[in-house]
Short mmCIF file of C-alpha atoms and ligand atoms in Angstrom, two decimals:
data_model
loop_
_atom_site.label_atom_id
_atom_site.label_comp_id
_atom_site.label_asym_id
_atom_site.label_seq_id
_atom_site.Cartn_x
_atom_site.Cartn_y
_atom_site.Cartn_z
CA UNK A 1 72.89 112.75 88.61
CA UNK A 2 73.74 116.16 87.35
CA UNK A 3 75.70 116.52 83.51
CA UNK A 4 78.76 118.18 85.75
CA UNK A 5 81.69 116.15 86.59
CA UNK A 6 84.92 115.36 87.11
CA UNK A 7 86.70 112.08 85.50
CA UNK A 8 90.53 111.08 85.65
CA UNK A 9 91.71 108.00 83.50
CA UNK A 10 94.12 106.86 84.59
CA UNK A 11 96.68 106.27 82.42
CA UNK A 12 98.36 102.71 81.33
CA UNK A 13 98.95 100.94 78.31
CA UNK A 14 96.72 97.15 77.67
CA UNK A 15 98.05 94.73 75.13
CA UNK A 16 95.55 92.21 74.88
CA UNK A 17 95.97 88.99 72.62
CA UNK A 18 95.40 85.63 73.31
CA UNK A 19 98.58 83.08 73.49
CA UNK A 20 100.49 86.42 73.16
CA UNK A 21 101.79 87.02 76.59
CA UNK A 22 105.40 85.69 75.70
CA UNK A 23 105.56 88.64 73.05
CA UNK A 24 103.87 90.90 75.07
CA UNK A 25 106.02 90.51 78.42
CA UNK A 26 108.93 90.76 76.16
CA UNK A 27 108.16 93.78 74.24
CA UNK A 28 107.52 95.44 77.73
CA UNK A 29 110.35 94.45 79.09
CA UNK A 30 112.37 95.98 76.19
CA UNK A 31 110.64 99.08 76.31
CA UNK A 32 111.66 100.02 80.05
CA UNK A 33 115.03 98.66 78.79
CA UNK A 34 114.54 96.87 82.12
CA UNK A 35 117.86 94.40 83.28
CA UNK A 36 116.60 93.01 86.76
CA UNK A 37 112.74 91.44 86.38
CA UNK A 38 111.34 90.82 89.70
CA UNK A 39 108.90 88.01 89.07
CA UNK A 40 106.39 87.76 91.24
CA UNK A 41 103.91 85.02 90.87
CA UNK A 42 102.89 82.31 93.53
CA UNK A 43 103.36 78.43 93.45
CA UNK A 44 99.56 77.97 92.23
CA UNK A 45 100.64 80.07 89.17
CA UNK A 46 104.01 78.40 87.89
CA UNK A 47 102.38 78.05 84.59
CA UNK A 48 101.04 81.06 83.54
CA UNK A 49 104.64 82.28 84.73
CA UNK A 50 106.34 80.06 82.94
CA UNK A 51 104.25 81.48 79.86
CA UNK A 52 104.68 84.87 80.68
CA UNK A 53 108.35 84.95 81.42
CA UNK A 54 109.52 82.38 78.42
CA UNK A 55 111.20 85.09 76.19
CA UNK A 56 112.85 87.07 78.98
CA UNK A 57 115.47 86.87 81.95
CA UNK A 58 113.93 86.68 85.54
CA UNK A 59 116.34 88.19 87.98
CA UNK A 60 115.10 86.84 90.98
CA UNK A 61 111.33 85.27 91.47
CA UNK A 62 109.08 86.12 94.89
CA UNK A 63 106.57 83.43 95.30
CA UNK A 64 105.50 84.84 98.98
CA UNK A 65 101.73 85.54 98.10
CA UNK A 66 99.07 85.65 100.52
CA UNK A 67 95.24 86.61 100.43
CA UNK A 68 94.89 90.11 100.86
CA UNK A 69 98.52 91.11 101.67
CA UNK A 70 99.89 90.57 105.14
CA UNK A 71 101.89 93.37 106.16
CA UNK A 72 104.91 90.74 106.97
CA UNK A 73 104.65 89.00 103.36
CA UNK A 74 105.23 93.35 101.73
CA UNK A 75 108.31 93.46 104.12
CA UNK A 76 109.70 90.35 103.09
CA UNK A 77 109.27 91.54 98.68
CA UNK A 78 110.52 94.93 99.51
CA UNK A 79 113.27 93.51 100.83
CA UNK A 80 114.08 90.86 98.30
CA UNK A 81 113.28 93.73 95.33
CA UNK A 82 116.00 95.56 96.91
CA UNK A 83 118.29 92.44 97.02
CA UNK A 84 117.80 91.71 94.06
CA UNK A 85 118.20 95.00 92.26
CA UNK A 86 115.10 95.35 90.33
CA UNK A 87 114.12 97.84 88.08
CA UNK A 88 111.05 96.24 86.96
CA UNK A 89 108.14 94.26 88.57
CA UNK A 90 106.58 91.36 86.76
CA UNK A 91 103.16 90.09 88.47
CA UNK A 92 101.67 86.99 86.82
CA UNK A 93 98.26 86.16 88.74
CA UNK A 94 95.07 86.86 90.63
CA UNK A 95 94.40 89.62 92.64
CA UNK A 96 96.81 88.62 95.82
CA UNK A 97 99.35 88.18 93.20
CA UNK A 98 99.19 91.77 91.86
CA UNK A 99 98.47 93.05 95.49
CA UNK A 100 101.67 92.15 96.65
CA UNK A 101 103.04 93.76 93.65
CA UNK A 102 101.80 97.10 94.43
CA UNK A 103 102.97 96.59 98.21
CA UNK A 104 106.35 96.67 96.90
CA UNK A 105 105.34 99.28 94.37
CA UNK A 106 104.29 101.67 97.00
CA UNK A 107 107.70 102.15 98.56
CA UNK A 108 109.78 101.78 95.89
CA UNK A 109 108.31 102.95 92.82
CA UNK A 110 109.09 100.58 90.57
CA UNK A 111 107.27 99.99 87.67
CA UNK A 112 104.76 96.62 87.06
CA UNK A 113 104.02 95.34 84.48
CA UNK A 114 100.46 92.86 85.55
CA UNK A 115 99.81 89.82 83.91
CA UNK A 116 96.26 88.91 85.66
CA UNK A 117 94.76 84.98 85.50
CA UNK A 118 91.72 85.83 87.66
CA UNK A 119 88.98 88.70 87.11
CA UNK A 120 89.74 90.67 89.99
CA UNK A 121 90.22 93.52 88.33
CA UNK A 122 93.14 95.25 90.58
CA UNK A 123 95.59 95.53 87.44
CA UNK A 124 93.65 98.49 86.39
CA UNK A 125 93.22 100.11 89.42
CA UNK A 126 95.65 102.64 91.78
CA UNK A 127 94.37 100.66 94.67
CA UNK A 128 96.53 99.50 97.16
CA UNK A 129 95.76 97.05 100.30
CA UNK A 130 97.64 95.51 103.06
CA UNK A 131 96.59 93.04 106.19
CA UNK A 132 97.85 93.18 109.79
CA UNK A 133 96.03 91.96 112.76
CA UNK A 134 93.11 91.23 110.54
CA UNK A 135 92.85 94.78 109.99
CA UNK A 136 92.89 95.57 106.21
CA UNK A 137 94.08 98.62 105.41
CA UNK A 138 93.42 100.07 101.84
CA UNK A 139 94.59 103.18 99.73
CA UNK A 140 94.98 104.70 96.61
CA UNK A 141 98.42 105.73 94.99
CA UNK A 142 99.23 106.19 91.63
CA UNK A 143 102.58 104.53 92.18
CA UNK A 144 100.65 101.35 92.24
CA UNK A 145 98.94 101.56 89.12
CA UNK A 146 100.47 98.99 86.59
CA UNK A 147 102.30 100.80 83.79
CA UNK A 148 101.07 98.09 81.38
CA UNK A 149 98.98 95.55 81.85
CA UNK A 150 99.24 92.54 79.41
CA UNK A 151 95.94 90.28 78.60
CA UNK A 152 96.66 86.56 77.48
CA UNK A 153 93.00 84.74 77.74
CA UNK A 154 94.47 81.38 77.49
CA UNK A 155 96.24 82.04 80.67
CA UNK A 156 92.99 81.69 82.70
CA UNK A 157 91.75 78.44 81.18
CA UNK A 158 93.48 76.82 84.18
CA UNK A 159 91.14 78.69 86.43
CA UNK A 160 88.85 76.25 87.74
CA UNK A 161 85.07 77.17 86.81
CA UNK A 162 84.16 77.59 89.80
CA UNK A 163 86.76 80.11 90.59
CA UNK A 164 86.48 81.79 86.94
CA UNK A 165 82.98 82.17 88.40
CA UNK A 166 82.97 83.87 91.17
CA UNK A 167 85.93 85.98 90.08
CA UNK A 168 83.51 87.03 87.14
CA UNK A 169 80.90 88.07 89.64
CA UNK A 170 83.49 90.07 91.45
CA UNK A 171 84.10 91.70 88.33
CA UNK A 172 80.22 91.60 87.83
CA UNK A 173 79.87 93.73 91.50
CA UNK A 174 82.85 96.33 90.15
CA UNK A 175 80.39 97.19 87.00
CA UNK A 176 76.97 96.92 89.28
CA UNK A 177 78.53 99.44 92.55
CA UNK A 178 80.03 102.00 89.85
CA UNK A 179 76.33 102.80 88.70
CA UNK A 180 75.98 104.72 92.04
CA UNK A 181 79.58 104.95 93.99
CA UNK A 182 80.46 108.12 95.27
CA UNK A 183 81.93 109.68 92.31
CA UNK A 184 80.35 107.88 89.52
CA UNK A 185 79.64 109.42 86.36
CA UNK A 186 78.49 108.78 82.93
CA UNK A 187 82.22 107.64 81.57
CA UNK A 188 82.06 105.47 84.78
CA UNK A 189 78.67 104.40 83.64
CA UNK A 190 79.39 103.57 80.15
CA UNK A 191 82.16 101.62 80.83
CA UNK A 192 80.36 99.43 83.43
CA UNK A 193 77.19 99.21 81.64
CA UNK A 194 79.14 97.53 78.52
CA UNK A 195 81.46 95.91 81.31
CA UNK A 196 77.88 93.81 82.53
CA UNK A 197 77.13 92.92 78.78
CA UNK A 198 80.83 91.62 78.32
CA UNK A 199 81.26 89.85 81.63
CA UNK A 200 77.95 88.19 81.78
CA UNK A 201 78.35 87.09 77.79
CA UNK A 202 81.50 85.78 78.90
CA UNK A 203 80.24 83.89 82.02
CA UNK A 204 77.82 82.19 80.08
CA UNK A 205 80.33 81.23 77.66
CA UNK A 206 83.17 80.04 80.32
CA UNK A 207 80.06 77.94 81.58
CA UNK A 208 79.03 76.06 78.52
CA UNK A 209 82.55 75.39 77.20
CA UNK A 210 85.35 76.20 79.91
CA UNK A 211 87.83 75.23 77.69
CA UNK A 212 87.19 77.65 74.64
CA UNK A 213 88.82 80.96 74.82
CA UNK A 214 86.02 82.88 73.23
CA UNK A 215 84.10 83.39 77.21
CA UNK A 216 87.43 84.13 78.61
CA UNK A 217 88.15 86.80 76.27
CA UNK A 218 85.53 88.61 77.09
CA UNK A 219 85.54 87.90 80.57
CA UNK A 220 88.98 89.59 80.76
CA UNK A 221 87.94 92.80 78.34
CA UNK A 222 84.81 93.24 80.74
CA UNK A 223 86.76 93.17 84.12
CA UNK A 224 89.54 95.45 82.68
CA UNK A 225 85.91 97.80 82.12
CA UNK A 226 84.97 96.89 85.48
CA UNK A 227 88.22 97.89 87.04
CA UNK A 228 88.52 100.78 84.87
CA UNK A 229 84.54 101.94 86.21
CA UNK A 230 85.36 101.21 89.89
CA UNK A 231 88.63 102.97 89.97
CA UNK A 232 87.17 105.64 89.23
CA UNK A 233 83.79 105.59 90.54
CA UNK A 234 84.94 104.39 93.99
CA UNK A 235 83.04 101.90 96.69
CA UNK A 236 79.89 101.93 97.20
CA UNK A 237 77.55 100.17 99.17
CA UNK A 238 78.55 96.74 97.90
CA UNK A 239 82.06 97.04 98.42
CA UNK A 240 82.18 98.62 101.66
CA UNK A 241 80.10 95.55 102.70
CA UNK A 242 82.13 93.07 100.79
CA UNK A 243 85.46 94.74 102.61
CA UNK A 244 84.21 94.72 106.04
CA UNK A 245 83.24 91.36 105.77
CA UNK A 246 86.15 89.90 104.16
CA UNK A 247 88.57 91.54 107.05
CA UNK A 248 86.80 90.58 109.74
CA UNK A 249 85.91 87.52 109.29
CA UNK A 250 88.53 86.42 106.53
CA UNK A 251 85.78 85.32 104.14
CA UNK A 252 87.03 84.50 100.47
CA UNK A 253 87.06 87.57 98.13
CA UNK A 254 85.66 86.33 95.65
CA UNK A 255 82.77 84.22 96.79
CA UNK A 256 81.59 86.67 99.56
CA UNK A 257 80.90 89.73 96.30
CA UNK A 258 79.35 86.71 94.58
CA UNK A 259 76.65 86.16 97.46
CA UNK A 260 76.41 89.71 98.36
CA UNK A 261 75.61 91.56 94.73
CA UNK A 262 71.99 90.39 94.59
CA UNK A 263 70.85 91.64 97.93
CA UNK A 264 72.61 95.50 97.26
CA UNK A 265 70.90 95.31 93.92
CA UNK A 266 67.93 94.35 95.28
CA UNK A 267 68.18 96.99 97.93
CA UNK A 268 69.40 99.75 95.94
CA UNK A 269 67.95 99.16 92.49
CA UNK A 270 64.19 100.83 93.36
CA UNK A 271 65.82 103.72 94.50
CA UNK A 272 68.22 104.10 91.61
CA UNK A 273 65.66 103.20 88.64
CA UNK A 274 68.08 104.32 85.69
CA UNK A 275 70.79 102.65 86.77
CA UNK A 276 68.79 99.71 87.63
CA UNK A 277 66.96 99.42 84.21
CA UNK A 278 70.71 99.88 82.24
CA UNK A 279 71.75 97.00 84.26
CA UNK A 280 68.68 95.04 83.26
CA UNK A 281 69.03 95.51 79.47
CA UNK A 282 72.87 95.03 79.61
CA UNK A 283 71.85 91.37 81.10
CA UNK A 284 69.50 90.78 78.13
CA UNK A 285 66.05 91.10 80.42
CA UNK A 286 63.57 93.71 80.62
CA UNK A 287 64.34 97.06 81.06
CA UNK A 288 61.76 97.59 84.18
CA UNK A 289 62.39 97.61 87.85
CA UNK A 290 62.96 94.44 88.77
CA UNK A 291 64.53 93.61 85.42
CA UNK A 292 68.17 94.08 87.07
CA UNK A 293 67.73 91.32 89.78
CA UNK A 294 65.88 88.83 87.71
CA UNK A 295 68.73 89.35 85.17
CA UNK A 296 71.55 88.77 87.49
CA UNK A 297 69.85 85.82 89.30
CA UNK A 298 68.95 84.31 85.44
CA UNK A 299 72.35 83.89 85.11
CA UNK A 300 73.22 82.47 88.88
CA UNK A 301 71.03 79.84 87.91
CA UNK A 302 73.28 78.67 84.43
CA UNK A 303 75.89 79.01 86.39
CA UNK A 304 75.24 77.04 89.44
CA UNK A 305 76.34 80.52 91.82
CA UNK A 306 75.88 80.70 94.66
CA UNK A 307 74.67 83.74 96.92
CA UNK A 308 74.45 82.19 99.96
CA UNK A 309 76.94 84.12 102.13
CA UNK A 310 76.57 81.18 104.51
CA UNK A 311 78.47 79.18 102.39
CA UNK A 312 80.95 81.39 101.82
CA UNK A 313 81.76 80.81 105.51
CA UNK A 314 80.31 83.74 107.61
CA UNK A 315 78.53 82.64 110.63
CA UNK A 316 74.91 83.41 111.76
CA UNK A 317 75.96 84.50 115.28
CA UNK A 318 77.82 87.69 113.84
CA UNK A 319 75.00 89.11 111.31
CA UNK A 320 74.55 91.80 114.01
CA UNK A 321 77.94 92.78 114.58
CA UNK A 322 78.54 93.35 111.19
CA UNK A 323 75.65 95.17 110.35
CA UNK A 324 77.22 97.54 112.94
CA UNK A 325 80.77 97.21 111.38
CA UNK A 326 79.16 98.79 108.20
CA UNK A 327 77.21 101.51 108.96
CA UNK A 328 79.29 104.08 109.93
CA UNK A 329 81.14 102.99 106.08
CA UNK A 330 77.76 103.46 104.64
CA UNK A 331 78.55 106.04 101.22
CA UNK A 332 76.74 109.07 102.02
CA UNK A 333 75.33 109.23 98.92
CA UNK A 334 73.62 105.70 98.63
CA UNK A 335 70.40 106.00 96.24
CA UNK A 336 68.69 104.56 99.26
CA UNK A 337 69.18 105.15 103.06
CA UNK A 338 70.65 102.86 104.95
CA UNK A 339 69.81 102.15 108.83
CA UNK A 340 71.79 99.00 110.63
CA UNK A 341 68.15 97.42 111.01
CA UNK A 342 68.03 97.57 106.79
CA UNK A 343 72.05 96.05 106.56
CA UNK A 344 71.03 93.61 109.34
CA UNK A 345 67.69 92.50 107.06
CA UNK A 346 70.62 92.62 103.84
CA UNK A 347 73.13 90.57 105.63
CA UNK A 348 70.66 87.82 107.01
CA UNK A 349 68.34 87.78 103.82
CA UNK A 350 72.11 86.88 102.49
CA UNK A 351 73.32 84.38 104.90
CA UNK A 352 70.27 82.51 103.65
CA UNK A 353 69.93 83.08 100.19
CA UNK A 354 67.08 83.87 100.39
CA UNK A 355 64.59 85.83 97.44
CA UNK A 356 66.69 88.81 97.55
CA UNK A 357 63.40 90.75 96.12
CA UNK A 358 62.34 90.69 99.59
CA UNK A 359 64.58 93.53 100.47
CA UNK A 360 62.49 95.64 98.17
CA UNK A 361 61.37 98.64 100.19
P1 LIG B 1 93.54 85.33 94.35
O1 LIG B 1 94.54 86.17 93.68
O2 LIG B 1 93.75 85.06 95.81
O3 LIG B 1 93.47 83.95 93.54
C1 LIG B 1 92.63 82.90 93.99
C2 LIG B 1 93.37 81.55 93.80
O4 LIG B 1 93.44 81.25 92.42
C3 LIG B 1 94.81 81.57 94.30
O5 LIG B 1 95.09 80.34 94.93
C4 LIG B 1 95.62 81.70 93.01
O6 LIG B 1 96.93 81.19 93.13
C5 LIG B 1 94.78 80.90 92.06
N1 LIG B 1 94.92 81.26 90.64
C6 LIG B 1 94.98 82.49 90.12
N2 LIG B 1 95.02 82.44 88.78
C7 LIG B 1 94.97 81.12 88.45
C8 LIG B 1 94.95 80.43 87.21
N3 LIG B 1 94.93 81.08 86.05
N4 LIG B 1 94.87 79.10 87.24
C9 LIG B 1 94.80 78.43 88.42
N5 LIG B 1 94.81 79.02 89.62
C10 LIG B 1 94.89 80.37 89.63
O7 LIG B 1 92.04 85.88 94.21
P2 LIG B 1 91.44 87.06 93.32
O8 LIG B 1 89.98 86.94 93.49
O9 LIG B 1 92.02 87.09 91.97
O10 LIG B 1 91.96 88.38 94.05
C11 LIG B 1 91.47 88.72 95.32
C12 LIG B 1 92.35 89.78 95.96
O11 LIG B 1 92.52 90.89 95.09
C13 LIG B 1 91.77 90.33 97.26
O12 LIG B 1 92.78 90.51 98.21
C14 LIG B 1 91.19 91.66 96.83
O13 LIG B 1 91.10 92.58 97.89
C15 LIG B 1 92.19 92.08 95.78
N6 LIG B 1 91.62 93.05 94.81
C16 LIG B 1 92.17 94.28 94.80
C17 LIG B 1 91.67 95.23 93.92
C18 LIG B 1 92.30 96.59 93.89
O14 LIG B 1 91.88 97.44 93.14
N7 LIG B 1 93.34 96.83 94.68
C19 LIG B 1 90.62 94.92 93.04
C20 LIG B 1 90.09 93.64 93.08
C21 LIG B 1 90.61 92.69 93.97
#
C-alpha cells in the first residue's frame, strides 16, 4: 500500500453510555427540536424501545421489519412517515431495523437517529439496501447515514449469546475485509485493527458472563470501529461473498460472515502478510503468518462458533453456482487472485468446516 490516500469520515455524532439511552434519545430529540418521532423498531424489540423512547413522545410507531428490506415493507414506512408527519426517525434495533430506516431515509431525507441492539454495524455506515425478487440491491447515500447514533450496552443483554455471537463476528469480518477492501487505508486500518482487539475482548467477555455489561461495551465500541473501517474501506472479498450468498440463497446475515471469515483469511492472509500479522497480534497470538487464522479460530473454539456454512443453511448442490455468482464481484484488487476453481475450493472447504489452513496457497 502506498502512504497516498484519500479518507472521508463521515460525519455523525455517538453518545455512548450504558443505561443512558432514555437521556440520550431525549437530548436528541430536543436538539432537532423534532415534534413527530417516527419509531421504528420491530415486535422482537419492544423493550429496548420501550427504553429508548421512555422520556419522549412517539408520533406514530412502524413495526414492519423484515431481513434485508423488501422493497414492499420501504413502500409501506414511506408511506406511513408521510402519514404520520415525521420530522424525525427513531430506529431502535439490529441491522433490519436500521435498514428499513434508511429505506425511508433515502426518499425523504429525514433525519435518524439509530439506537442499534445487534453488532451489525449499519448505524455508522451511508449504506443503503433493499430486497425484491430475491435480488438485493445495495447503495451508498449520505442521506442514510444516521445523524446520531446513541450506544446503550444494556440494551443488547437481551440478545441471545448465540446471536450476540455471530453478530460480533459480523462485526469481526467488517474489521478483517477493511485490511485489504478496495479503498482501504491506514485510518481504515487503525480503526479496524483496534476494532479486532475490542470486539474479540468483548466476545470473550459476552461468553463467560452474558449478563455483565463490561463484554457488551466493548462489543458495541468495536463494531461502531468496524462500521466506521468498512464504510470507508468498502467490500472486499469477504463481503462480496457474504452478499451473494445471503441474496441468493436467503442465508442468515449473521451466521453466513461467521462461517465464511476463516476461509477469506485463510485465503487472503499469505498474500497480504502485514495485514495478516496486525490481525494476529490484535487477537493476542503470534504475529507470524498463520498467527491471524489460529487467532480467530482460538476464539471460535471459547465460543462454541460455528463456521460451517452448512449449517448456516446453504446447500451442497449449489457450491458451483455460487462460485460463479462471485467471480465476476471479485475486488480487483484482492491481495490474492481469485479464479472460480479457488472460490469453489473456499466455498466447499466452508460448507464443511473444514481446516480452513488448507486453502493456503
Ligand atoms: P437483524 O436486525 O435481522 O436482527 C436479528 C434478530 O435479532 C431479529 O429478530 C431482531 O428482532 C432480534 N434482535 C435485535 N436486537 C435484539 C435484542 N437486543 N434483543 C433481542 N432480540 C434482538 O440482524 P442483524 O445481524 O443485526 O442485521 C442484519 C441486517 O443488517 C442485514 O440485512 C444486513 O445486510 C444489514 N447490514 C447493513 C449494513 C449497512 O452498512 N447497510 C451493515 C451491516 C449489516
Amino acid at each position: 500500500m502506498s502512504w497516498e490516500f484519500d479518507h472521508v469520515t463521515l460525519g455523525q455524532r455517538v453518545r455512548f453510555g450504558t443505561g443512558k439511552v432514555a437521556e440520550n434519545v431525549a437530548a436528541e430529540v430536543a436538539l432537532f427540536d423534532a415534534r413527530r418521532v417516527l419509531l421504528v423498531a420491530a415486535e422482537a424489540e419492544d423493550e429496548p424501545a420501550r427504553r429508548a423512547t421512555a422520556d419522549i413522545d412517539v408520533a406514530a410507531r412502524c413495526a414492519d421489519v423484515r431481513p434485508h428490506v423488501p422493497v414492499d415493507n420501504a413502500h409501506r414506512a414511506r408511506e406511513q412517515a408521510v402519514e404520520t408527519g415525521a420530522d424525525l426517525l427513531l430506529s431502535v434495533g439490529g441491522g433490519s431495523t436500521t435498514g428499513l430506516a434508511k429505506a425511508i431515509a433515502l426518499t425523504s431525507g429525514l433525519p435518524i437517529v439509530a439506537v442499534p441492539t445487534t453488532y451489525a454495524g449499519s448505524e455508522a455506515t451511508n449504506v443503503w439496501g433493499l430486497t425484491e425478487h430475491a435480488r438485493k440491491t445495495t447503495g451508498s447515500d449520505d442521506r442514510v447515514l444516521p445523524a446520531t447514533v446513541v450506544y446503550d450496552a444494556e440494551l443488547t443483554l437481551s440478545l441471545p449469546v448465540e446471536l450476540s455471537v455471530t453478530s460480533g463476528c459480523n462485526a469481526l469480518a467488517h474489521c478483517v475485509d477493511s485490511m485489504w477492501a478496495p479503498r482501504t487505508d491506514p485510518i481504515d486500518q487503525a480503526l479496524a485493527v483496534e476494532g479486532i482487539r475490542a470486539l474479540a475482548a468483548g466476545l470473550r467477555a459476552v461468553g463467560q458472563d452474558p449478563a455483565g455489561v463490561d463484554g457488551r461495551e466493548r462489543m458495541l465500541y468495536g463494531a461502531y470501529l468496524a462500521a466506521v473501517a468498512f464504510a470507508s474501506a468498502g467490500s472486499g472479498l469477504h463481503h462480496k461473498i457474504c452478499h451473494v450468498l445471503g441474496g441468493a440463497y436467503d442465508l442468515p446475515h449473521a451466521a453466513t460472515h461467521t462461517a465464511v471469515l476463516p476461509y477469506v483469511l485463510a485465503f487472503n492472509g499469505p498474500h497480504a502478510t502485514d495485514a495478516a500479522m496486525r490481525i494476529a497480534t490484535a487477537f493476542g497470538g503470534a504475529a507470524d503468518a498463520d498467527g491471524a487464522v489460529a487467532g480467530l479460530l482460538a476464539l471460535y473454539d471459547e465460543l462454541g462458533a460455528s463456521h460451517a456454512l452448512r449449517e448456516a443453511g446453504l446447500a451442497e448442490d449449489v457450491i458451483a453456482e455460487a462460485a460463479g455468482l462471485v467471480l465476476p464481484v471479485v475486488p480487483a484488487g484482492n491481495p490474492r487472485p481469485v479464479s472460480e476453481a479457488d472460490l469453489t475450493a473456499l466455498l466447499t472447504a466452508a460448507w464443511a468446516g473444514r481446516d480452513p489452513t488448507s486453502l493456503r496457497p
